[in-house]
Structure formats: C-alpha cells, structure tokens
Amino acid sequence: QLRLEESGGGSVQAGGSLRLSCSAPGFANKDCGIDWYRQPEGEQREWVSTITRDGHATYADSVMGRFTLSKDKATGTVYLQMNNLKPEDTAMYICMSNPSTRCTFCNNITYTCHTSRSFRGQGTQVTVSA
C-alpha cells in the first residue's frame, strides 16, 4: 500500500506560521481529494480541512481564516498553510485521501499506479507555544 508523507511540522510560538505538505514521494496525485486531520496527544482525532479533487477547500470552524489548503496542479501535492497559530493547534497532523471514492497516485516515469480509497500518512507534529 502506497503511503502518503507529511512534512513541514515543527515548533513555533503563538502567532507564527507553518506550511505542511502531503505527497507520495515519486508519485503524482492524479485525482485524490485530501483530508487533513489532527490529533492532540491523548485526545480524539479532529477534522481540519479537505480539498476536493477539483481544488475546492473546506475548513473546520476552529481554523477558518487562519489555515489555507492548496494543491499543486502538476504533482497534486497538497499544502496546508497555517497562519496565526495558537497553542490549541498543537497536535499530530495527518493527511489521508478522502474515502468517498477510490483514487490514484501514479509514477510518471514508470507509469506504475496505485489506486485505493485509504491512502494515509503517519503524521507530522506541530507544537505551538504560548
């Protein structure tokens, strides 16, 4: 099973910014919508944002106006720009393909493709200090 990879996490002070990315190294996202979730330590997972295969983004109320989701048209890499970060944004951020439909990642050199409705990454930690 092809695994997604998140990057860009780190530690920042409140008010700072980070940009997370979600991709499958070596593979282009052909048609997957991507969901971002976050899970603070010891707490339940929380939906953050979704970008559809057509590029339409939606956000949780808690991040609306501060977070922006975008997608690179060539590679399908998805970026979560997080501004004005707050301590309550501290969590493990995880990206996964939207499970509503099967979707595909392909290597544009070998033409190897993977299709699933459950691609996901292991997460990247974001820590925001007051």
PDB file of C-alpha atoms in Angstrom:
ATOM      1  CA  GLN A   1       0.000   0.000   0.000  1.00  0.00           C
ATOM      2  CA  LEU A   2       1.397   3.369  -1.038  1.00  0.00           C
ATOM      3  CA  ARG A   3       1.864   5.625   1.966  1.00  0.00           C
ATOM      4  CA  LEU A   4       1.450   9.391   1.996  1.00  0.00           C
ATOM      5  CA  GLU A   5       4.117  11.554   3.578  1.00  0.00           C
ATOM      6  CA  GLU A   6       3.539  14.706   5.549  1.00  0.00           C
ATOM      7  CA  SER A   7       6.261  17.272   6.119  1.00  0.00           C
ATOM      8  CA  GLY A   8       6.669  20.807   7.424  1.00  0.00           C
ATOM      9  CA  GLY A   9       5.779  20.315  11.053  1.00  0.00           C
ATOM     10  CA  GLY A  10       7.794  21.837  13.842  1.00  0.00           C
ATOM     11  CA  SER A  11       7.731  24.094  16.876  1.00  0.00           C
ATOM     12  CA  VAL A  12       6.667  27.723  16.677  1.00  0.00           C
ATOM     13  CA  GLN A  13       5.485  30.439  19.000  1.00  0.00           C
ATOM     14  CA  ALA A  14       1.885  31.584  19.034  1.00  0.00           C
ATOM     15  CA  GLY A  15       1.197  33.845  16.077  1.00  0.00           C
ATOM     16  CA  GLY A  16       3.709  32.044  13.903  1.00  0.00           C
ATOM     17  CA  SER A  17       3.197  30.121  10.682  1.00  0.00           C
ATOM     18  CA  LEU A  18       3.966  26.724   9.258  1.00  0.00           C
ATOM     19  CA  ARG A  19       3.284  25.105   5.905  1.00  0.00           C
ATOM     20  CA  LEU A  20       2.571  21.400   5.841  1.00  0.00           C
ATOM     21  CA  SER A  21       2.707  19.317   2.711  1.00  0.00           C
ATOM     22  CA  CYS A  22       1.163  15.984   1.819  1.00  0.00           C
ATOM     23  CA  SER A  23       2.508  13.855  -1.010  1.00  0.00           C
ATOM     24  CA  ALA A  24       3.526  10.373  -2.031  1.00  0.00           C
ATOM     25  CA  PRO A  25       7.229  10.664  -2.932  1.00  0.00           C
ATOM     26  CA  GLY A  26       7.810   9.565  -6.506  1.00  0.00           C
ATOM     27  CA  PHE A  27       4.104   9.515  -7.286  1.00  0.00           C
ATOM     28  CA  ALA A  28       1.740  12.204  -8.537  1.00  0.00           C
ATOM     29  CA  ASN A  29      -1.714  12.626  -7.085  1.00  0.00           C
ATOM     30  CA  LYS A  30      -3.933  12.091 -10.110  1.00  0.00           C
ATOM     31  CA  ASP A  31      -7.394  12.521  -8.675  1.00  0.00           C
ATOM     32  CA  CYS A  32      -7.413  12.222  -4.895  1.00  0.00           C
ATOM     33  CA  GLY A  33      -9.194  14.617  -2.658  1.00  0.00           C
ATOM     34  CA  ILE A  34      -7.158  15.032   0.530  1.00  0.00           C
ATOM     35  CA  ASP A  35      -8.369  15.372   4.102  1.00  0.00           C
ATOM     36  CA  TRP A  36      -6.258  16.784   6.916  1.00  0.00           C
ATOM     37  CA  TYR A  37      -6.905  15.665  10.464  1.00  0.00           C
ATOM     38  CA  ARG A  38      -5.142  16.475  13.693  1.00  0.00           C
ATOM     39  CA  GLN A  39      -4.874  14.608  16.947  1.00  0.00           C
ATOM     40  CA  PRO A  40      -3.599  16.254  20.108  1.00  0.00           C
ATOM     41  CA  GLU A  41      -1.825  13.860  22.428  1.00  0.00           C
ATOM     42  CA  GLY A  42      -4.332  11.878  24.441  1.00  0.00           C
ATOM     43  CA  GLU A  43      -7.305  13.296  22.605  1.00  0.00           C
ATOM     44  CA  GLN A  44      -9.542  12.274  19.725  1.00  0.00           C
ATOM     45  CA  ARG A  45      -8.769  12.959  16.115  1.00  0.00           C
ATOM     46  CA  GLU A  46     -10.329  16.139  14.719  1.00  0.00           C
ATOM     47  CA  TRP A  47     -11.060  17.004  11.082  1.00  0.00           C
ATOM     48  CA  VAL A  48      -9.223  20.142   9.986  1.00  0.00           C
ATOM     49  CA  SER A  49      -9.716  20.635   6.277  1.00  0.00           C
ATOM     50  CA  THR A  50     -10.496  18.979   2.957  1.00  0.00           C
ATOM     51  CA  ILE A  51      -9.543  19.776  -0.604  1.00  0.00           C
ATOM     52  CA  THR A  52     -11.513  18.015  -3.314  1.00  0.00           C
ATOM     53  CA  ARG A  53     -10.071  16.592  -6.491  1.00  0.00           C
ATOM     54  CA  ASP A  54     -11.306  19.774  -8.195  1.00  0.00           C
ATOM     55  CA  GLY A  55      -9.494  22.024  -5.726  1.00  0.00           C
ATOM     56  CA  HIS A  56     -12.423  23.154  -3.588  1.00  0.00           C
ATOM     57  CA  ALA A  57     -11.372  23.574   0.048  1.00  0.00           C
ATOM     58  CA  THR A  58     -13.418  23.452   3.231  1.00  0.00           C
ATOM     59  CA  TYR A  59     -12.309  24.110   6.792  1.00  0.00           C
ATOM     60  CA  ALA A  60     -13.250  23.417  10.379  1.00  0.00           C
ATOM     61  CA  ASP A  61     -14.572  26.475  12.205  1.00  0.00           C
ATOM     62  CA  SER A  62     -11.566  26.354  14.537  1.00  0.00           C
ATOM     63  CA  VAL A  63      -9.123  27.059  11.691  1.00  0.00           C
ATOM     64  CA  MET A  64     -11.276  29.083   9.299  1.00  0.00           C
ATOM     65  CA  GLY A  65      -9.496  32.270   8.253  1.00  0.00           C
ATOM     66  CA  ARG A  66      -6.116  31.061   9.535  1.00  0.00           C
ATOM     67  CA  PHE A  67      -5.452  27.919   7.511  1.00  0.00           C
ATOM     68  CA  THR A  68      -5.418  27.676   3.718  1.00  0.00           C
ATOM     69  CA  LEU A  69      -5.352  24.496   1.692  1.00  0.00           C
ATOM     70  CA  SER A  70      -3.978  24.385  -1.848  1.00  0.00           C
ATOM     71  CA  LYS A  71      -2.874  21.833  -4.386  1.00  0.00           C
ATOM     72  CA  ASP A  72      -0.025  21.884  -6.887  1.00  0.00           C
ATOM     73  CA  LYS A  73      -1.598  21.210 -10.283  1.00  0.00           C
ATOM     74  CA  ALA A  74       1.422  19.373 -11.678  1.00  0.00           C
ATOM     75  CA  THR A  75       2.185  16.981  -8.851  1.00  0.00           C
ATOM     76  CA  GLY A  76      -1.007  17.031  -6.837  1.00  0.00           C
ATOM     77  CA  THR A  77       0.980  17.799  -3.690  1.00  0.00           C
ATOM     78  CA  VAL A  78      -1.335  19.365  -1.153  1.00  0.00           C
ATOM     79  CA  TYR A  79      -0.196  22.226   1.074  1.00  0.00           C
ATOM     80  CA  LEU A  80      -1.748  23.348   4.334  1.00  0.00           C
ATOM     81  CA  GLN A  81      -0.646  26.899   5.112  1.00  0.00           C
ATOM     82  CA  MET A  82      -1.192  27.585   8.793  1.00  0.00           C
ATOM     83  CA  ASN A  83      -1.018  31.200   9.958  1.00  0.00           C
ATOM     84  CA  ASN A  84      -1.607  32.851  13.305  1.00  0.00           C
ATOM     85  CA  LEU A  85      -1.028  29.559  15.055  1.00  0.00           C
ATOM     86  CA  LYS A  86      -2.386  29.116  18.564  1.00  0.00           C
ATOM     87  CA  PRO A  87      -1.326  26.735  21.357  1.00  0.00           C
ATOM     88  CA  GLU A  88      -4.567  24.816  20.816  1.00  0.00           C
ATOM     89  CA  ASP A  89      -3.361  23.959  17.295  1.00  0.00           C
ATOM     90  CA  THR A  90      -0.700  21.719  18.840  1.00  0.00           C
ATOM     91  CA  ALA A  91      -1.265  18.208  17.506  1.00  0.00           C
ATOM     92  CA  MET A  92      -0.094  15.490  15.165  1.00  0.00           C
ATOM     93  CA  TYR A  93      -1.327  16.460  11.704  1.00  0.00           C
ATOM     94  CA  ILE A  94      -2.220  13.599   9.391  1.00  0.00           C
ATOM     95  CA  CYS A  95      -3.243  13.629   5.745  1.00  0.00           C
ATOM     96  CA  MET A  96      -5.285  10.981   4.038  1.00  0.00           C
ATOM     97  CA  SER A  97      -7.169  10.520   0.830  1.00  0.00           C
ATOM     98  CA  ASN A  98     -10.854  11.277   1.026  1.00  0.00           C
ATOM     99  CA  PRO A  99     -12.518   7.879   1.461  1.00  0.00           C
ATOM    100  CA  SER A 100     -15.652   8.727  -0.506  1.00  0.00           C
ATOM    101  CA  THR A 101     -14.117   7.393  -3.733  1.00  0.00           C
ATOM    102  CA  ARG A 102     -11.206   5.320  -4.881  1.00  0.00           C
ATOM    103  CA  CYS A 103      -8.431   7.460  -6.289  1.00  0.00           C
ATOM    104  CA  THR A 104      -4.986   7.094  -7.853  1.00  0.00           C
ATOM    105  CA  PHE A 105      -1.346   8.055  -7.492  1.00  0.00           C
ATOM    106  CA  CYS A 106       0.978   7.364 -10.452  1.00  0.00           C
ATOM    107  CA  ASN A 107       4.695   7.411 -11.101  1.00  0.00           C
ATOM    108  CA  ASN A 108       5.070   9.458 -14.273  1.00  0.00           C
ATOM    109  CA  ILE A 109       8.295   7.691 -15.260  1.00  0.00           C
ATOM    110  CA  THR A 110       7.466   4.049 -14.700  1.00  0.00           C
ATOM    111  CA  TYR A 111       3.703   4.514 -15.145  1.00  0.00           C
ATOM    112  CA  THR A 112       3.147   2.442 -12.022  1.00  0.00           C
ATOM    113  CA  CYS A 113      -0.107   3.432 -10.379  1.00  0.00           C
ATOM    114  CA  HIS A 114      -1.734   2.720  -7.034  1.00  0.00           C
ATOM    115  CA  THR A 115      -5.484   3.009  -6.543  1.00  0.00           C
ATOM    116  CA  SER A 116      -7.193   2.983  -3.152  1.00  0.00           C
ATOM    117  CA  ARG A 117      -9.756   4.787  -1.041  1.00  0.00           C
ATOM    118  CA  SER A 118      -7.490   4.739   2.017  1.00  0.00           C
ATOM    119  CA  PHE A 119      -4.122   6.349   1.417  1.00  0.00           C
ATOM    120  CA  ARG A 120      -2.734   7.947   4.559  1.00  0.00           C
ATOM    121  CA  GLY A 121       0.418   9.236   6.155  1.00  0.00           C
ATOM    122  CA  GLN A 122       1.931   8.801   9.589  1.00  0.00           C
ATOM    123  CA  GLY A 123       1.655  12.438  10.508  1.00  0.00           C
ATOM    124  CA  THR A 124       3.834  15.426  11.311  1.00  0.00           C
ATOM    125  CA  GLN A 125       3.948  17.074  14.724  1.00  0.00           C
ATOM    126  CA  VAL A 126       3.030  20.719  15.156  1.00  0.00           C
ATOM    127  CA  THR A 127       3.775  22.330  18.511  1.00  0.00           C
ATOM    128  CA  VAL A 128       2.734  25.899  19.269  1.00  0.00           C
ATOM    129  CA  SER A 129       3.998  27.555  22.441  1.00  0.00           C
ATOM    130  CA  ALA A 130       2.313  30.462  24.150  1.00  0.00           C
TER     131      ALA A 130
END
